[in-house]
Coordinates of C-alpha atoms (C1' of nucleotides) in Angstrom, one line a residue:
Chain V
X525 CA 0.0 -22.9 13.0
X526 CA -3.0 -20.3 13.4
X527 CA -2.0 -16.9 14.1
X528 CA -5.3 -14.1 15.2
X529 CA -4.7 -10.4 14.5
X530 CA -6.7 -8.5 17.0
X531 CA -6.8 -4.9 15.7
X532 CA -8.4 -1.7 17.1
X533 CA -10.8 0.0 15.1
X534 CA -9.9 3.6 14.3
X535 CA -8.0 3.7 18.0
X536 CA -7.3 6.9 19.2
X537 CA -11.0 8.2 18.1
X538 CA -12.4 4.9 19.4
X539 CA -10.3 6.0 23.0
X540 CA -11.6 9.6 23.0
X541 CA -15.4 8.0 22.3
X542 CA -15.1 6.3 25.7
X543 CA -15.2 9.3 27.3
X544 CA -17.0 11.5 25.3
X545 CA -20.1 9.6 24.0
X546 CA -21.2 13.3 21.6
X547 CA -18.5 12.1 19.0
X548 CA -20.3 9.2 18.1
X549 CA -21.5 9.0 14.6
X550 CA -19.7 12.6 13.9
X551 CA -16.6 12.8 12.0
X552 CA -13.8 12.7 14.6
X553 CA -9.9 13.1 13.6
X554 CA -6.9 12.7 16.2
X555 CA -4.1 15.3 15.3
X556 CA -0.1 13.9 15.7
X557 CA 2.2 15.7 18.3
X558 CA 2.5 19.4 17.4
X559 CA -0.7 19.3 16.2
X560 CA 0.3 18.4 12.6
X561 CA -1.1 15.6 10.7
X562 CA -4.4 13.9 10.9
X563 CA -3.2 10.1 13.1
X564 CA -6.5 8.5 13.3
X565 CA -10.1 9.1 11.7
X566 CA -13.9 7.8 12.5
X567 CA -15.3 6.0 9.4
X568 CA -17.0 9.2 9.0
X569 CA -14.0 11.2 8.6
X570 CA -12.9 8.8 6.2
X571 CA -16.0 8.9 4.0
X572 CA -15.2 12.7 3.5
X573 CA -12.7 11.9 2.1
X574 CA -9.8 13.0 5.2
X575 CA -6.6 10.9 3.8
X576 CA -4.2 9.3 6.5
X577 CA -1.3 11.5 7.7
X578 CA -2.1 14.6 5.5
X579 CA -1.0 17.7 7.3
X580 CA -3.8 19.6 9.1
X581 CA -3.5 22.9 6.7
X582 CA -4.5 20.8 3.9
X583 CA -7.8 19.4 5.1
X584 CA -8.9 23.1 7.0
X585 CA -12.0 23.0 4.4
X586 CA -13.1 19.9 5.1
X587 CA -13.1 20.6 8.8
X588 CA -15.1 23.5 8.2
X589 CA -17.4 22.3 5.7
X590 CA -18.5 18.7 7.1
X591 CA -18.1 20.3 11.1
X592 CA -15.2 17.8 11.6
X593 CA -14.3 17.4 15.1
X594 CA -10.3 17.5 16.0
X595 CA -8.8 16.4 19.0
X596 CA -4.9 17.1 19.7
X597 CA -3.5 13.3 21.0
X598 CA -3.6 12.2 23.7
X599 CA -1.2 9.3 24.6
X600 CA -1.4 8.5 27.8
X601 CA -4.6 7.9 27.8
X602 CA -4.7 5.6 24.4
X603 CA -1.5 3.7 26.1
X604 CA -3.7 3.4 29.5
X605 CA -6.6 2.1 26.8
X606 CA -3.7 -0.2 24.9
X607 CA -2.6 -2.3 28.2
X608 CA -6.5 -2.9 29.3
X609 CA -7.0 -4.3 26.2
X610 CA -3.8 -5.9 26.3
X611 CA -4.9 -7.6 30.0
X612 CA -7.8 -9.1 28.0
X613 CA -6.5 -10.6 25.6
X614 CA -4.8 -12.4 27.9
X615 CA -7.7 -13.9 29.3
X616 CA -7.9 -16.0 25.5
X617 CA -4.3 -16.7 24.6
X618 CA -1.1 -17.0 27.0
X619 CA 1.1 -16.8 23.5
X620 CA 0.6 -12.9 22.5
X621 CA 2.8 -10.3 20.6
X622 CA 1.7 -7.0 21.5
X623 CA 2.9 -5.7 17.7
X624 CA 1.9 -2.1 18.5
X625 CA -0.5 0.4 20.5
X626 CA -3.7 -1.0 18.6
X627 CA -2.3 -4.7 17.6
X628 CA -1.6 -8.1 18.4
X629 CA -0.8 -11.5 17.2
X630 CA -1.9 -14.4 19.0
X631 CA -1.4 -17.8 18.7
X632 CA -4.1 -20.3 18.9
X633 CA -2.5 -23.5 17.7
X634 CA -4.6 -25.8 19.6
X635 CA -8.1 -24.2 18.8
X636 CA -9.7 -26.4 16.2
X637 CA -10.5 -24.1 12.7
X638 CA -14.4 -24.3 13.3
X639 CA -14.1 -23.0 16.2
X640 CA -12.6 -20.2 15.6
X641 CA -15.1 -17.5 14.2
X642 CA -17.2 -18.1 16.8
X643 CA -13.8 -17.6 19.7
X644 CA -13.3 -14.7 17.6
X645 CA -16.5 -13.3 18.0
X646 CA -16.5 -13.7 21.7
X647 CA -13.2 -12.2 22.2
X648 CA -14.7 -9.2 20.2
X649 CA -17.6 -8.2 22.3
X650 CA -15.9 -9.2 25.6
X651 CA -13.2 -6.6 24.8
X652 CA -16.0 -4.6 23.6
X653 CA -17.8 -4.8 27.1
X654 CA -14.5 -4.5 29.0
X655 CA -13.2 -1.3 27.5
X656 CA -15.1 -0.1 25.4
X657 CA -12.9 -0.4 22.3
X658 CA -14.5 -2.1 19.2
X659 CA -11.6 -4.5 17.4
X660 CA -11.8 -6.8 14.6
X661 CA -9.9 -9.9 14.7
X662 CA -8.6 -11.5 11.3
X663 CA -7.0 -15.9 12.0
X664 CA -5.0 -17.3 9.5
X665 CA -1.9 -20.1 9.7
X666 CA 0.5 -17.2 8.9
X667 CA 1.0 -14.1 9.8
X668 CA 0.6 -11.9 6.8
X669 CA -2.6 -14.2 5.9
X670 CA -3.8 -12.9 9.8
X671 CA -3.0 -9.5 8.5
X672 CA -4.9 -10.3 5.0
X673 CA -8.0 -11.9 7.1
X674 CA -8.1 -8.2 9.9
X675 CA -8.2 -6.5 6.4
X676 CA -11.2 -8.9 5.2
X677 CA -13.3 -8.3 8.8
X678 CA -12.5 -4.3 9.1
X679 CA -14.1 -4.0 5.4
X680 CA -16.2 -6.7 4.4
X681 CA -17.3 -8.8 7.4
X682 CA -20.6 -8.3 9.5
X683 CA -19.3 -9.7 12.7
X684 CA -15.9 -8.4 12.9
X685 CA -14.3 -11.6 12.1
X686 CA -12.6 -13.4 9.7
X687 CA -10.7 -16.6 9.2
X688 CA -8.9 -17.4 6.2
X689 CA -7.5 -21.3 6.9
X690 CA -9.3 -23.2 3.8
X691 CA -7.0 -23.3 0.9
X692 CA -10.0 -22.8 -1.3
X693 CA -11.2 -19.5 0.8
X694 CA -7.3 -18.5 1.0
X695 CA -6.6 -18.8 -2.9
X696 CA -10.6 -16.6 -3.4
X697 CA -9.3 -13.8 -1.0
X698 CA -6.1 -13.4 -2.7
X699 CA -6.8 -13.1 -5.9
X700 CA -8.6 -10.5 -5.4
X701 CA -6.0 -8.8 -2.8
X702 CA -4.4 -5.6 -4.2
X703 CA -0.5 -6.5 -4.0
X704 CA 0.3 -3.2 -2.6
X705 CA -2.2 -3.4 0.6
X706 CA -0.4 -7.1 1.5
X707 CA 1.8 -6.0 5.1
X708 CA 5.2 -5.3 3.9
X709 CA 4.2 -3.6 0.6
X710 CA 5.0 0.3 0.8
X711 CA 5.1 2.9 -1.6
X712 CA 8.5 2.0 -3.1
X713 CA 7.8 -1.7 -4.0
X714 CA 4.3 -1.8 -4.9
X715 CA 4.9 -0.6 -8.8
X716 CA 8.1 -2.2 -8.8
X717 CA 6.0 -5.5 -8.6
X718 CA 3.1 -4.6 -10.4
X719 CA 6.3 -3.8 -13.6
X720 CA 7.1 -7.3 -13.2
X721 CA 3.0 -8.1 -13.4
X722 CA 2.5 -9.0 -10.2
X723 CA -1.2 -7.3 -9.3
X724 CA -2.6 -9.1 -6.5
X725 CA -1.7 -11.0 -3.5
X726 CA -2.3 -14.2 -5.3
X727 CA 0.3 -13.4 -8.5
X728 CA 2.8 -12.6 -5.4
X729 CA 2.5 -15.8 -3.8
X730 CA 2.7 -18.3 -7.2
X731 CA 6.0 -16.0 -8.3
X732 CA 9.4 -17.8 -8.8
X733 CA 11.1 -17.5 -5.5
X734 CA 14.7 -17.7 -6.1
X735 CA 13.5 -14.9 -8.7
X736 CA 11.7 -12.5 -6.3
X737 CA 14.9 -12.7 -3.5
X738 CA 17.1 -11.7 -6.3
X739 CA 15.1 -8.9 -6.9
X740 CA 14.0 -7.5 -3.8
X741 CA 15.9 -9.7 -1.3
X742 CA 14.4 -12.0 1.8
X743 CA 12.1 -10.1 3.1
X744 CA 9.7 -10.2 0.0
X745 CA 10.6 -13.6 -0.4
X746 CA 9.6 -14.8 3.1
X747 CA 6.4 -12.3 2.1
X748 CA 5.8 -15.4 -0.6
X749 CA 6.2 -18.2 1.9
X750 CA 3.8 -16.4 4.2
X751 CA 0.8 -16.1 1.3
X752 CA 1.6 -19.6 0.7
X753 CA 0.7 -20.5 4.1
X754 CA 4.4 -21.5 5.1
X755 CA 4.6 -19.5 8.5
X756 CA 8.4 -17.4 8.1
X757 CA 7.9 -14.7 11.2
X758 CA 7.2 -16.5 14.7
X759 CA 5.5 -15.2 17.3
X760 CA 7.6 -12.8 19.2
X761 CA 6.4 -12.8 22.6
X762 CA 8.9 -10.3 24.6
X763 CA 10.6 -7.8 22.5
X764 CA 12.7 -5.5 24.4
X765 CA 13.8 -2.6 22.3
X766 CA 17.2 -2.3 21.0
X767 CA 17.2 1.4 20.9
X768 CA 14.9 4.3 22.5
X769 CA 14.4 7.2 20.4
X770 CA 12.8 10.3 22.5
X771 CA 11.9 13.5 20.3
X772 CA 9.9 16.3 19.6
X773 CA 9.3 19.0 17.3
X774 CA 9.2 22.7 18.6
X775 CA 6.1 24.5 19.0
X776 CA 7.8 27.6 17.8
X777 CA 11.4 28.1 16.4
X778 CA 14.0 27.5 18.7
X779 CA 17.1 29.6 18.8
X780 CA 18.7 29.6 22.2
X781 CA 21.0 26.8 24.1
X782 CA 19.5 27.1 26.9
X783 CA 16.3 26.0 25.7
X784 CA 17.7 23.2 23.5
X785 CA 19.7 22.0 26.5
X786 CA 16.3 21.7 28.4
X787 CA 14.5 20.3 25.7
X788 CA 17.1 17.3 25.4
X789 CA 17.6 16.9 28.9
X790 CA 13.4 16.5 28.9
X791 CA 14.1 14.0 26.0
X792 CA 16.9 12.4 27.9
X793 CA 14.6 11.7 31.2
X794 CA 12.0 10.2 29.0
X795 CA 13.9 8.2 27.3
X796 CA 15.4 6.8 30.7
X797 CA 12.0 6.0 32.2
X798 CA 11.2 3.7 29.3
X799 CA 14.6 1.8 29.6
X800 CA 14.3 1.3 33.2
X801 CA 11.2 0.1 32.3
X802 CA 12.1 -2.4 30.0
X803 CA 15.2 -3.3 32.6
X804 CA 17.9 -2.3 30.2
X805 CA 21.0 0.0 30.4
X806 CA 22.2 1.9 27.5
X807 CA 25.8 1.7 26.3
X808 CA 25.5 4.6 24.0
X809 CA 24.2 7.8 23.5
X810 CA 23.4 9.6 20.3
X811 CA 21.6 13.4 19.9
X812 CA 20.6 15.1 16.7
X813 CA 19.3 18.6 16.2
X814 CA 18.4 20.6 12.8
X815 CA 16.5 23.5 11.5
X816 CA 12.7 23.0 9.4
X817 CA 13.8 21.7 6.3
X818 CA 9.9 22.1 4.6
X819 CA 10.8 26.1 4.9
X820 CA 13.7 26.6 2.1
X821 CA 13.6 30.3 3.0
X822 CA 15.8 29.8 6.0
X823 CA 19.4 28.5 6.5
X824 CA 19.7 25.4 7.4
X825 CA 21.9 23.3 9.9
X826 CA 21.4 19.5 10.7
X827 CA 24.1 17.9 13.3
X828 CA 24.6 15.3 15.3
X829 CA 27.1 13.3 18.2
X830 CA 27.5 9.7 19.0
X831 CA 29.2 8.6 21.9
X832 CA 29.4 5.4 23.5
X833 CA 29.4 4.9 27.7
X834 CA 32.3 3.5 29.5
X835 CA 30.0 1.4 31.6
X836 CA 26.2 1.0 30.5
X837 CA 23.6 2.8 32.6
X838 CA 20.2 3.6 33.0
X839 CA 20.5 6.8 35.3
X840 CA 18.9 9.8 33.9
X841 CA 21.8 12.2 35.7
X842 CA 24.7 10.3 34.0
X843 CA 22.9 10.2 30.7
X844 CA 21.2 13.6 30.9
X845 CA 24.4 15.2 31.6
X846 CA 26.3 13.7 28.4
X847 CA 23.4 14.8 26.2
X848 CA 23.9 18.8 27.5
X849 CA 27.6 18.4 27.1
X850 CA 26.6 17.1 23.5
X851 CA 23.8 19.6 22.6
X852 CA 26.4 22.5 23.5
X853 CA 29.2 20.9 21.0
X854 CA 26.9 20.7 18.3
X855 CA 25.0 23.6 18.7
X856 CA 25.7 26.7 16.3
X857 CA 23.9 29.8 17.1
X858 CA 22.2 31.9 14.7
X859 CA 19.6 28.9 13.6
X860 CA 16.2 28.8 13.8
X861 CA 15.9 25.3 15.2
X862 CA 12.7 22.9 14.6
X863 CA 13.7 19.8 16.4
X864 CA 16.1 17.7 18.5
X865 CA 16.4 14.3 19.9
X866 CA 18.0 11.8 21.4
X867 CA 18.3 8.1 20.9
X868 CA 19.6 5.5 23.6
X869 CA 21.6 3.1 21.8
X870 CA 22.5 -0.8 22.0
X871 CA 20.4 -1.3 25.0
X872 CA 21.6 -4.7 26.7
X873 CA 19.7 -6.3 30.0
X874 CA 20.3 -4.3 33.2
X875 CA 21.1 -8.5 35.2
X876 CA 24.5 -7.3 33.0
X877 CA 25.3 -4.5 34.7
X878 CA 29.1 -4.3 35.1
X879 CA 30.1 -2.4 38.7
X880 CA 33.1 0.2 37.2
X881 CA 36.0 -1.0 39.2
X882 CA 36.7 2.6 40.4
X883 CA 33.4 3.5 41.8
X884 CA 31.8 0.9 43.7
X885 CA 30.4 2.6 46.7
X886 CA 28.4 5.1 44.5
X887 CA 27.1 2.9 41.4
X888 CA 25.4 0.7 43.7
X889 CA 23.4 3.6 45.3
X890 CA 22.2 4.7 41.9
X891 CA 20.1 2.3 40.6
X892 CA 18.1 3.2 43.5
X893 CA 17.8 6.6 43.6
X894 CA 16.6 6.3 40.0
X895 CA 14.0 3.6 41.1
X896 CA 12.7 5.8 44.0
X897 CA 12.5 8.6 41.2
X898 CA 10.4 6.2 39.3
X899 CA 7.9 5.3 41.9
X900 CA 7.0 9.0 42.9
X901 CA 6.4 10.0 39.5
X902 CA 4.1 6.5 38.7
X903 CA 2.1 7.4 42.0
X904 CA 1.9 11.3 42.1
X905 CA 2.6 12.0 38.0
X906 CA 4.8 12.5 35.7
X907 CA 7.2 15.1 36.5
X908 CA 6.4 15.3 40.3
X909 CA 10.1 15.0 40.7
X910 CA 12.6 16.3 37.8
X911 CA 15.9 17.1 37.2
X912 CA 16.3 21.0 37.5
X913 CA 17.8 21.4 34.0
X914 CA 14.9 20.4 32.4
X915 CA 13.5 23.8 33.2
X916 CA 10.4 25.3 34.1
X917 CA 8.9 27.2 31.4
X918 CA 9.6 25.7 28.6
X919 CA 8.0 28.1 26.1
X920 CA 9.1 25.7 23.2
X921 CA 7.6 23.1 24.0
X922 CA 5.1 21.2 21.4
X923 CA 1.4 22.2 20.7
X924 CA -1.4 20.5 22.0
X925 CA -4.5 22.6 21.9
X926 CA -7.3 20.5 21.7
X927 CA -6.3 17.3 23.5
X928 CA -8.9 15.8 25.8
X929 CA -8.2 15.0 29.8
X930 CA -5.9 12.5 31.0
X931 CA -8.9 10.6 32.3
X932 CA -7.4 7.4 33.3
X933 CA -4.2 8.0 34.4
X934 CA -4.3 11.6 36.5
X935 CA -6.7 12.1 39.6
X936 CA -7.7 15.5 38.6
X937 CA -8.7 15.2 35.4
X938 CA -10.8 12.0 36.1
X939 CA -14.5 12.0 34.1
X940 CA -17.1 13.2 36.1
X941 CA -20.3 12.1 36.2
X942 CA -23.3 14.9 35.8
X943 CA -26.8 14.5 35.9
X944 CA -28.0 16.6 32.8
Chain B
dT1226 C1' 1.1 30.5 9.7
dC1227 C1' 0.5 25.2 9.9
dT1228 C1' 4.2 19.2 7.3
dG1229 C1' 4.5 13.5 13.8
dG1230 C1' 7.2 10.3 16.4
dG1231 C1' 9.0 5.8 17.4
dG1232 C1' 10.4 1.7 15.8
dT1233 C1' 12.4 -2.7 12.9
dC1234 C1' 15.1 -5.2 9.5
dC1235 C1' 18.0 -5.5 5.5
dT1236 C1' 21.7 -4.3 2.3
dA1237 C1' 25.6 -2.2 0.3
dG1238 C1' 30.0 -0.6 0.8
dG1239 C1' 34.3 0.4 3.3
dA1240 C1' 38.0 -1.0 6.4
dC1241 C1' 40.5 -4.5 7.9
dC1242 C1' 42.5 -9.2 8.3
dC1243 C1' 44.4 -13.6 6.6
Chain J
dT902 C1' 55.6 -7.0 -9.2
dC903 C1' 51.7 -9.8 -8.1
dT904 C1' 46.4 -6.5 -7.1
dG905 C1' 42.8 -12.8 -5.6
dG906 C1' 39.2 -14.2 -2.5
dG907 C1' 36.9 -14.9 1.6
dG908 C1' 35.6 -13.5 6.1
dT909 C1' 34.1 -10.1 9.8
dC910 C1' 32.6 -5.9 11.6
dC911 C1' 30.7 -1.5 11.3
dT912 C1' 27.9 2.2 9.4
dA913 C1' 24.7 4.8 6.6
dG914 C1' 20.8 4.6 4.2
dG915 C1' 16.6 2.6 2.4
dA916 C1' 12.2 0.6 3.0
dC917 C1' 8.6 -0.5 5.7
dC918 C1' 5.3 -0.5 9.9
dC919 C1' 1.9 1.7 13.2

DNA sequence: TCTGGGGTCCTAGGACCC
DNA sequence: TCTGGGGTCCTAGGACCC
């Protein structure tokens, strides 16, 4: 087996460089929804020392003192960014996973091992000249020793690639791989292992087995395998999620029904979009709400309501209208609330649809009024057409002062060449 | 003042059954 | 009174990822 990771370099700041050549070679940092914590950094904003994930507050002198620019996130336009690249890849490799927005494993089983460095590097600039994004790519017969050989390229490699077949070149790598940076190895388990002397990638992969799965069950054991070169996790080309979690923090606190009703139902009709999407129906329906447990000065309330459909659906009325009946069951006035949100449960493929033996004439019309819905909002943008409840104003919705234009994927906020 | 959002998989424990 | 043992299903919670 030989597996590729293709990884994006510092993604969302590589995205907003496409468009806005003056951040390169300054410290650039992409703020999460809400404007909260730091989601991507330049290598500049690393080198000062701008940690991964740290709340904005804490980092406001560094900002100040190094001139930091800060960008508010904008998705649409790195998920616009992520399918491009995804559309070139494919021009390499018909087996790809897309793993995540900036990620994906590919296989190339038939490629012979020289040649690989030098497909790598060819994949790397094409992308490069295609979108713009710069991406290092990492081979190796697993994929955990792919994820080892992306880590190798991002830090050490002049070309942006790195291949790590050679049991020789494998074994030299690993012994000098912190344990805790290996792909599976979080905050929890990396001193549990380093207690039982395992210290680097290498000690993890010549461990007793049996003896590690005891421990810390399959997964780190199939971790083992994977060092060893033993390929445990296949390529999983189509992955249609099994749930669809939409949610948001407030931009201010939120006390009111009415506004949590049209902050779910907003929730609820974005959540539907993605499961048509993905051509599933849901056959439940969960919605949580709670207060801002980081301020222990206020009371606090958490809740939340399961329900499962008597006939699975995709339609945004049906599922919108159980999540208002929810919100106002759970809802408790006299809380300041922070958040809510909805998650679309045990999502099975919409060829399954069951017609409820009591409503025939109308279920079949609403498949496509919810298509037609679709359409119209893909062509014209989202939210041309919404359902009334979601409200207009919507005064508590999130923060998102400093995000950059929607240049790829809205007409009027296209780039526009000048001549200065 | 300011602390993201969306996922996956695994495991332990309870309920229930034979 | 005996209070075993194995199986399934479900759920909550933990750990991890990007």
């Amino acid at each position: 087996m030989t597996f590729a990771l293709v990884d994006c370099n510092n993604f969302f700041v590589s995205c907003e460089r496409v468009f806005n050549p003056k951040l390169e070679g300054k410290p650039v940092v992409v703020l999460s929804n809400n404007d909260g914590c730091v989601v991507a950094r330049s290598n500049e904003a690393k080198a000062l020392g701008v940690a991964m994930g740290v709340p904005l507050f804490k980092v406001e002198h560094l900002i100040e003192r190094f001139n930091i620019q800060v960008l508010s996130s904008n998705y649409v336009l790195y998920a616009s960014f992520s399918s491009r690249i995804a559309t070139c890849l494919s021009r390499f490799c018909e087996n790809i996973e897309i793993y995540s927005i900036d990620e994906a494993f590919l296989n190339f089983d038939t490629l012979k091992p020289e040649a690989l460095i030098e497909h790598g590097i060819e994949m790397r600039n094409k992308i490069k000249q295609w979108t713009g994004i710069p991406v290092s790519i990492g081979f190796g017969p697993t994929k955990t020793l792919a994820k080892v050989a992306n880590h190798i390229a991002k830090k050490y490699s002049h070309t942006g690639v790195t291949a790590l077949i050679s049991q020789e070149k494998r074994e030299a790598v690993l012994k000098k791989f912190p344990v805790e940076e290996i792909w599976g190895i979080g905050r929890k388990l990396a001193p549990k292992l380093k207690q039982l002397g395992i210290n680097t990638a290498y000690e993890l992969s010549q461990y007793a087995p049996k003896l590690l799965r005891k421990t810390f069950g399959v997964v780190i054991e199939k971790m083992l395998y994977e060092l060893q070169g033993v390929s445990c996790l296949p390529l999983e080309e189509v992955m249609p999620r099994k749930n669809i979690q939409s949610s948001r923090s407030f931009g201010r606190p939120v006390t009111e029904l009415q506004e949590l009703k049209e902050a779910i139902s907003v929730y609820a009709a974005t959540a539907c979009e993605k499961l048509r999407g993905q051509k599933s129906l849901a056959q439940g329906l969960c919605i949580y709400l709670h207060t801002n447990h980081y301020k222990e000065t206020i009371a606090q309330y958490v809740n939340q309501k399961m329900i499962s459909f008597s006939q699975a659906t995709n339609d945004t009325r049906v599922i919108t209208s159980y999540a208002v009946e929810m919100m106002q069951e759970i809802y408790l006035s006299g809380y300041e609330y922070k958040k809510c949100g909805l998650i679309l449960l045990d999502l099975i493929p919409d060829r399954l649809r069951q017609t409820d033996l009591f409503s025939q004439g109308l279920a079949t019309h609403m498949p496509l009024v919810m298509n037609i819905m679709d359409e119209i909002n893909k062509k014209y943008g989202r939210e041309t057409l919404s359902l009334a409840v979601t409200g207009i104003r919507r005064e508590w919705q999130m923060r998102a002062e400093k995000r950059s234009p929607r240049y790829t994927t809205r007409w009027d906020e296209l780039a526009v060449a000048t001549a200065d």
